[in-house]
Short mmCIF file of C-alpha atoms in Angstrom, two decimals:
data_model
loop_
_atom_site.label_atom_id
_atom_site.label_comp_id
_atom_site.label_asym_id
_atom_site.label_seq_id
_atom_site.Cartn_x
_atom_site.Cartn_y
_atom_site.Cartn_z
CA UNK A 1 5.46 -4.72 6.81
CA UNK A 2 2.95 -3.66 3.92
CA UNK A 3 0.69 -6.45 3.42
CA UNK A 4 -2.80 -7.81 2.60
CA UNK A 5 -3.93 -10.67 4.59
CA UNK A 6 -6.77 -12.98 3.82
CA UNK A 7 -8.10 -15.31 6.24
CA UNK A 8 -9.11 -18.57 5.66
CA UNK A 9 -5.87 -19.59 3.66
CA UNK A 10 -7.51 -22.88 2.79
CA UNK A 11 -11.12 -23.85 3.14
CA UNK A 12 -13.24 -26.93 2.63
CA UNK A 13 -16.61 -26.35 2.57
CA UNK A 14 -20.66 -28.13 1.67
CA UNK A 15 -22.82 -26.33 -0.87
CA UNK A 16 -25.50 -23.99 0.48
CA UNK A 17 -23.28 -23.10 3.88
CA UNK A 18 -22.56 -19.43 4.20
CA UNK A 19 -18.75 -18.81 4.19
CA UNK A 20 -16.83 -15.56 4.65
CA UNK A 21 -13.45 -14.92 3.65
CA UNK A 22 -11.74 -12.17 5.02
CA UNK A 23 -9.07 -9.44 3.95
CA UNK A 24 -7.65 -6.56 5.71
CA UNK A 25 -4.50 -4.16 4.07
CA UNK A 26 -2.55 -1.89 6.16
CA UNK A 27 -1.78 0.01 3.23
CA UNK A 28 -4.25 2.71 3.92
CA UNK A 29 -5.33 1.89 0.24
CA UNK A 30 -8.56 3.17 -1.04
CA UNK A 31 -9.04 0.43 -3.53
CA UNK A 32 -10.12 -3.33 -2.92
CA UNK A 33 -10.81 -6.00 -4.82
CA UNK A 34 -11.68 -9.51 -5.11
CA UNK A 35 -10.11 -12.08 -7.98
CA UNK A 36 -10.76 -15.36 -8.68
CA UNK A 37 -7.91 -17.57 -10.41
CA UNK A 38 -9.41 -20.94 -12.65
CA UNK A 39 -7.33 -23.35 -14.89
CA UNK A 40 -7.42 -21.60 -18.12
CA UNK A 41 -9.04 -18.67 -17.23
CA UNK A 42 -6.46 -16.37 -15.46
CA UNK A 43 -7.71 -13.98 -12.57
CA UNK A 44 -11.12 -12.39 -13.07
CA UNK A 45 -12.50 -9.62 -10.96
CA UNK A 46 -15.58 -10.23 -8.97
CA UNK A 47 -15.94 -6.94 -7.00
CA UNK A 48 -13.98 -3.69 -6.09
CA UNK A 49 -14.50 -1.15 -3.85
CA UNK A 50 -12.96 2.48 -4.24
CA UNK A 51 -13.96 3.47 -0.84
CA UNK A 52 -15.67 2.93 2.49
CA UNK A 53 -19.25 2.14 1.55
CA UNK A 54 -18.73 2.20 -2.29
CA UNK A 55 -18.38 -1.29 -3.89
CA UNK A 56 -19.08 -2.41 -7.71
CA UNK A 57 -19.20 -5.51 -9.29
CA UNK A 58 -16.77 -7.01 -11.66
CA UNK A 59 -16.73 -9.56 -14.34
CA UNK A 60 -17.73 -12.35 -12.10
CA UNK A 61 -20.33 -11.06 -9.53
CA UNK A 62 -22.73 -14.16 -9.91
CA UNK A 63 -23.05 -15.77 -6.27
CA UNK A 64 -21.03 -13.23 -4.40
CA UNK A 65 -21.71 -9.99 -2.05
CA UNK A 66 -18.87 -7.63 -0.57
CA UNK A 67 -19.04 -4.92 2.07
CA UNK A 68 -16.44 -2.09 2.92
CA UNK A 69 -17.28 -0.93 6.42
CA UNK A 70 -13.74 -0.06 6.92
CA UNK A 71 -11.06 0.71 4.56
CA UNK A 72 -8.98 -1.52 6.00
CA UNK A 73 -11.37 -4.50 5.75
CA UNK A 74 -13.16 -5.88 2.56
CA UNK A 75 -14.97 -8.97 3.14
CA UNK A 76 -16.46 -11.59 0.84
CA UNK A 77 -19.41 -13.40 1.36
CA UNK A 78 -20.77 -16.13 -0.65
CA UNK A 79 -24.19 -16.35 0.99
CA UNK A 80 -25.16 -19.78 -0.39
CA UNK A 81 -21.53 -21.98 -1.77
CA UNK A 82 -21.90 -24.01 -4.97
CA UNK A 83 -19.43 -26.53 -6.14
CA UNK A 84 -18.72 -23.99 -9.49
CA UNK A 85 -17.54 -21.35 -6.80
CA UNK A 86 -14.49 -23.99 -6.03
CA UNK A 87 -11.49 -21.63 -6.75
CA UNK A 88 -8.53 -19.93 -5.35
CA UNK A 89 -9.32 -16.76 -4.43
CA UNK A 90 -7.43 -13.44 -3.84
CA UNK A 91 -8.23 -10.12 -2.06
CA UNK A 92 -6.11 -6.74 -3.82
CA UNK A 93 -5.41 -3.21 -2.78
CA UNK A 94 -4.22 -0.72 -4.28
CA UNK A 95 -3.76 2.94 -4.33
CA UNK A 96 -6.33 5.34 -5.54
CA UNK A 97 -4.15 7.79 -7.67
CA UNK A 98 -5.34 9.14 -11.48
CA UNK A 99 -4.40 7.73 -14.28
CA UNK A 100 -4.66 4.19 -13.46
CA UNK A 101 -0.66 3.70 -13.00
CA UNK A 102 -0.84 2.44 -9.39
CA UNK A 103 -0.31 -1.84 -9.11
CA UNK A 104 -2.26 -3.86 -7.36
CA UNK A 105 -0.95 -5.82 -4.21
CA UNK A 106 -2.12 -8.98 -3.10
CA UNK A 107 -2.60 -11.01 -0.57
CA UNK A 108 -1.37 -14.84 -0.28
CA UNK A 109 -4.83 -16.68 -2.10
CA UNK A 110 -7.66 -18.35 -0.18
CA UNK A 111 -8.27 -21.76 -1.79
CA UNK A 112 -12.06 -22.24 -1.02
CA UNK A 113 -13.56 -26.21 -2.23
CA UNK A 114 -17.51 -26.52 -1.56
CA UNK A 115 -18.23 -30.01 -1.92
CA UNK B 1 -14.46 -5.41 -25.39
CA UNK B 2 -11.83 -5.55 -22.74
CA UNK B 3 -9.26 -8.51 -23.02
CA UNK B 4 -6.30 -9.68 -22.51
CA UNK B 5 -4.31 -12.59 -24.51
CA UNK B 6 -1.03 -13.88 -23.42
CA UNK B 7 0.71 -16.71 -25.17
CA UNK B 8 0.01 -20.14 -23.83
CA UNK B 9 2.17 -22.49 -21.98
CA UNK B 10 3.81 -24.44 -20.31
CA UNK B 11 7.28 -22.98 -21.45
CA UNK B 12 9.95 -25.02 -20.57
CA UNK B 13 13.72 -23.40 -20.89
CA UNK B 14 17.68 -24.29 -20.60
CA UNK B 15 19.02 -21.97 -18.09
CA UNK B 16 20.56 -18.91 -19.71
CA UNK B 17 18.00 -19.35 -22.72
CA UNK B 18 15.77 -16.02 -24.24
CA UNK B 19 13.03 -15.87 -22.84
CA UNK B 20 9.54 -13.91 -24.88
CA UNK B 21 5.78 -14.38 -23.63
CA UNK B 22 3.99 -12.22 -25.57
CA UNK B 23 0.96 -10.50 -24.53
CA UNK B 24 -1.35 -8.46 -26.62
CA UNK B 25 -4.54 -6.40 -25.11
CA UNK B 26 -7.73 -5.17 -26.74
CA UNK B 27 -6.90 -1.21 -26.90
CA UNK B 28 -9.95 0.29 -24.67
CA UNK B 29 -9.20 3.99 -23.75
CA UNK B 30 -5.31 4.40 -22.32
CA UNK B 31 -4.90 1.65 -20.34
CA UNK B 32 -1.56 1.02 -18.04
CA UNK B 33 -0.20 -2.49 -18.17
CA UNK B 34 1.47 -4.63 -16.13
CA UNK B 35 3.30 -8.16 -15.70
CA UNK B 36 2.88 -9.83 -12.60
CA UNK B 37 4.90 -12.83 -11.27
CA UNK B 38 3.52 -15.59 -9.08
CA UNK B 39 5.46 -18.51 -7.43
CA UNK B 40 4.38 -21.39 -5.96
CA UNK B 41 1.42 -21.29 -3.16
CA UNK B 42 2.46 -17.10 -3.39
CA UNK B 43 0.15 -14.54 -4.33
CA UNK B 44 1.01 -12.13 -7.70
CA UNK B 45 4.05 -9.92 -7.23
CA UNK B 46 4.43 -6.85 -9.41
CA UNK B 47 7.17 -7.78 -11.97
CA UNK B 48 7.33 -4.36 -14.29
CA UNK B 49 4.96 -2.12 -15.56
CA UNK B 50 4.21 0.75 -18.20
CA UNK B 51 1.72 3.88 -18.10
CA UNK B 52 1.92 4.86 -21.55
CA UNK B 53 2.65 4.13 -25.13
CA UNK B 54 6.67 3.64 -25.60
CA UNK B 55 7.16 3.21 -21.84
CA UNK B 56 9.43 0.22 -21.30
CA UNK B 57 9.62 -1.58 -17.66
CA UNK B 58 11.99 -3.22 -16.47
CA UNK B 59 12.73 -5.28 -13.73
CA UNK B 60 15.35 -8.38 -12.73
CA UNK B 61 16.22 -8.07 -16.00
CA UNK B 62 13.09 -8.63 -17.33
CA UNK B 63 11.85 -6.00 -19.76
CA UNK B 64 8.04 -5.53 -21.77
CA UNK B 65 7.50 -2.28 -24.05
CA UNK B 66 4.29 -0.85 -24.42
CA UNK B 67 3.52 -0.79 -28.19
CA UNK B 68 0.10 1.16 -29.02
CA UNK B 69 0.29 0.36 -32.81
CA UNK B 70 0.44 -3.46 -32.19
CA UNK B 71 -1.43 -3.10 -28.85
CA UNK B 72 1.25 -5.53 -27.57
CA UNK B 73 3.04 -5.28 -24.22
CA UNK B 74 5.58 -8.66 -24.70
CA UNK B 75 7.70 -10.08 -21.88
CA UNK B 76 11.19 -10.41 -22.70
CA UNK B 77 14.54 -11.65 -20.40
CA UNK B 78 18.12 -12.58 -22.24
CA UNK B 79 19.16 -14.91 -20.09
CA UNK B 80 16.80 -17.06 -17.47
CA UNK B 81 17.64 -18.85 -14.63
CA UNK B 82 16.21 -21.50 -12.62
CA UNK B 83 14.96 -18.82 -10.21
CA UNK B 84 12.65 -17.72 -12.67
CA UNK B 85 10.32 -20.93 -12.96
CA UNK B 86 7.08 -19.11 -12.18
CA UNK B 87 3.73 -18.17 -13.29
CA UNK B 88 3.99 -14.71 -15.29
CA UNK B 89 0.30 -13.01 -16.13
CA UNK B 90 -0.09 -10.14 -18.09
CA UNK B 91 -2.30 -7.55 -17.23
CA UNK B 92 -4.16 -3.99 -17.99
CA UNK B 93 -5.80 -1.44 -16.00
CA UNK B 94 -8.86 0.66 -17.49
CA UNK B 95 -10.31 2.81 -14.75
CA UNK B 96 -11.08 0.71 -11.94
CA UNK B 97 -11.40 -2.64 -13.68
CA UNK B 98 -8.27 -4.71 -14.09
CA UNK B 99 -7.93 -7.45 -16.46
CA UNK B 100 -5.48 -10.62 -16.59
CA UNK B 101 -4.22 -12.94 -18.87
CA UNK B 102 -4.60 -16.62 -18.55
CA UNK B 103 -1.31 -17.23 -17.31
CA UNK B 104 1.86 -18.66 -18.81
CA UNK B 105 3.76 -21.07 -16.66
CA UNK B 106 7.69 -20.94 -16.86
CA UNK B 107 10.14 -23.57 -15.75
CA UNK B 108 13.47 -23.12 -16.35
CA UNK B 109 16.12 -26.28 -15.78
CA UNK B 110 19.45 -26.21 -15.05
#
């Protein structure tokens, strides 16, 4: 089954203790990316990734690092938590095709609350 | 600069009532858009989507119609059912950067 999976689902956390959330697609997609979702605010990119080794930031970047070892795997890292990173989170892939038209398929949210 | 306004909610429906959530988009380059469904504790789903001006997508009867001289890509179903009490965002795609609306929450009661 085509899926992206992000591990942990739900996550309670203290400010300034390193956390990693993990995704992995089976998908063979080229293109990541990492969303957060806020009341009021919708989903707003903090980093993508078009390949192995090739990551850029997003809207939201602030607080956060990525890697892309593997183009199955696209981690993110927030190296130091702060209560203003409490959010639901969610990991996307999608194909890399031109013209923009492919969707974006995502993976089940990781709700992350630093305390 | 790159945006993405969708019409705020909650909406709450009759079943079989019209349903419209419009969603307009700031017109950067040829962007595709999209509307994406999300249910409770789910991630988004792709609902429909268009790739170019005219395009209409359609989906569980749910249709949008990409509109370049209003820069408006508006949700639209005839007839809603409970089933459809969900979370629908709009959404555009400009290169590699996607952008989403803030959400509009649906509930539809029977």
């Amino acid at each position: 089954e085509a899926q992206v999976t992000q591990n942990p689902r739900y996550l309670i956390t203290v400010t300034g203790k390193k956390l990693t959330v993990t995704c992995s697609q089976n998908m063979n997609h080229e293109y990541m990316s990492w969303y957060r979702q806020d009341p009021g605010l919708g989903l707003r990119q903090i980093y993508y990734s078009m390949n192995v080794e090739v990551t850029d930031k997003g809207d939201v970047p602030e607080g956060y690092k990525v890697s892309r070892k593997e183009k199955r795997n696209f981690p993110l890292i927030l190296e130091s938590p702060s209560p203003n990173q409490t959010s639901l989170y969610f990991c996307a892939s999608r194909i890399l095709q031109g013209a923009g038209t492919g969707e974006l398929f995502f993976g089940e949210g990781s709700r992350l609350t630093v305390l | 600069g790159n945006s993405v306004t969708q019409m705020e909610g909650p909406v709450t429906l009759s079943e079989e009532a019209f349903l419209t959530i419009n969603c307009t988009y700031t017109a950067t380059g040829y962007p595709s858009l999209f509307w994406y469904v999300q249910y409770p504790g789910e991630g988004l789903q792709l609902l429909l989507k268009a790739t170019k001006a005219d395009d209409k997508g359609s989906n569980k009867g749910f249709e949008a119609t990409y509109r370049k001289e209003t820069t408006s890509f508006h949700l639209e179903k005839g007839s809603v059912q409970v089933s459809d009490s969900a979370v629908y965002f709009c959404s555009k795609n400009t290169g590699n950067q996607f952008y989403f609306g803030t959400g509009t929450s649906l509930t539809v009661i029977p």
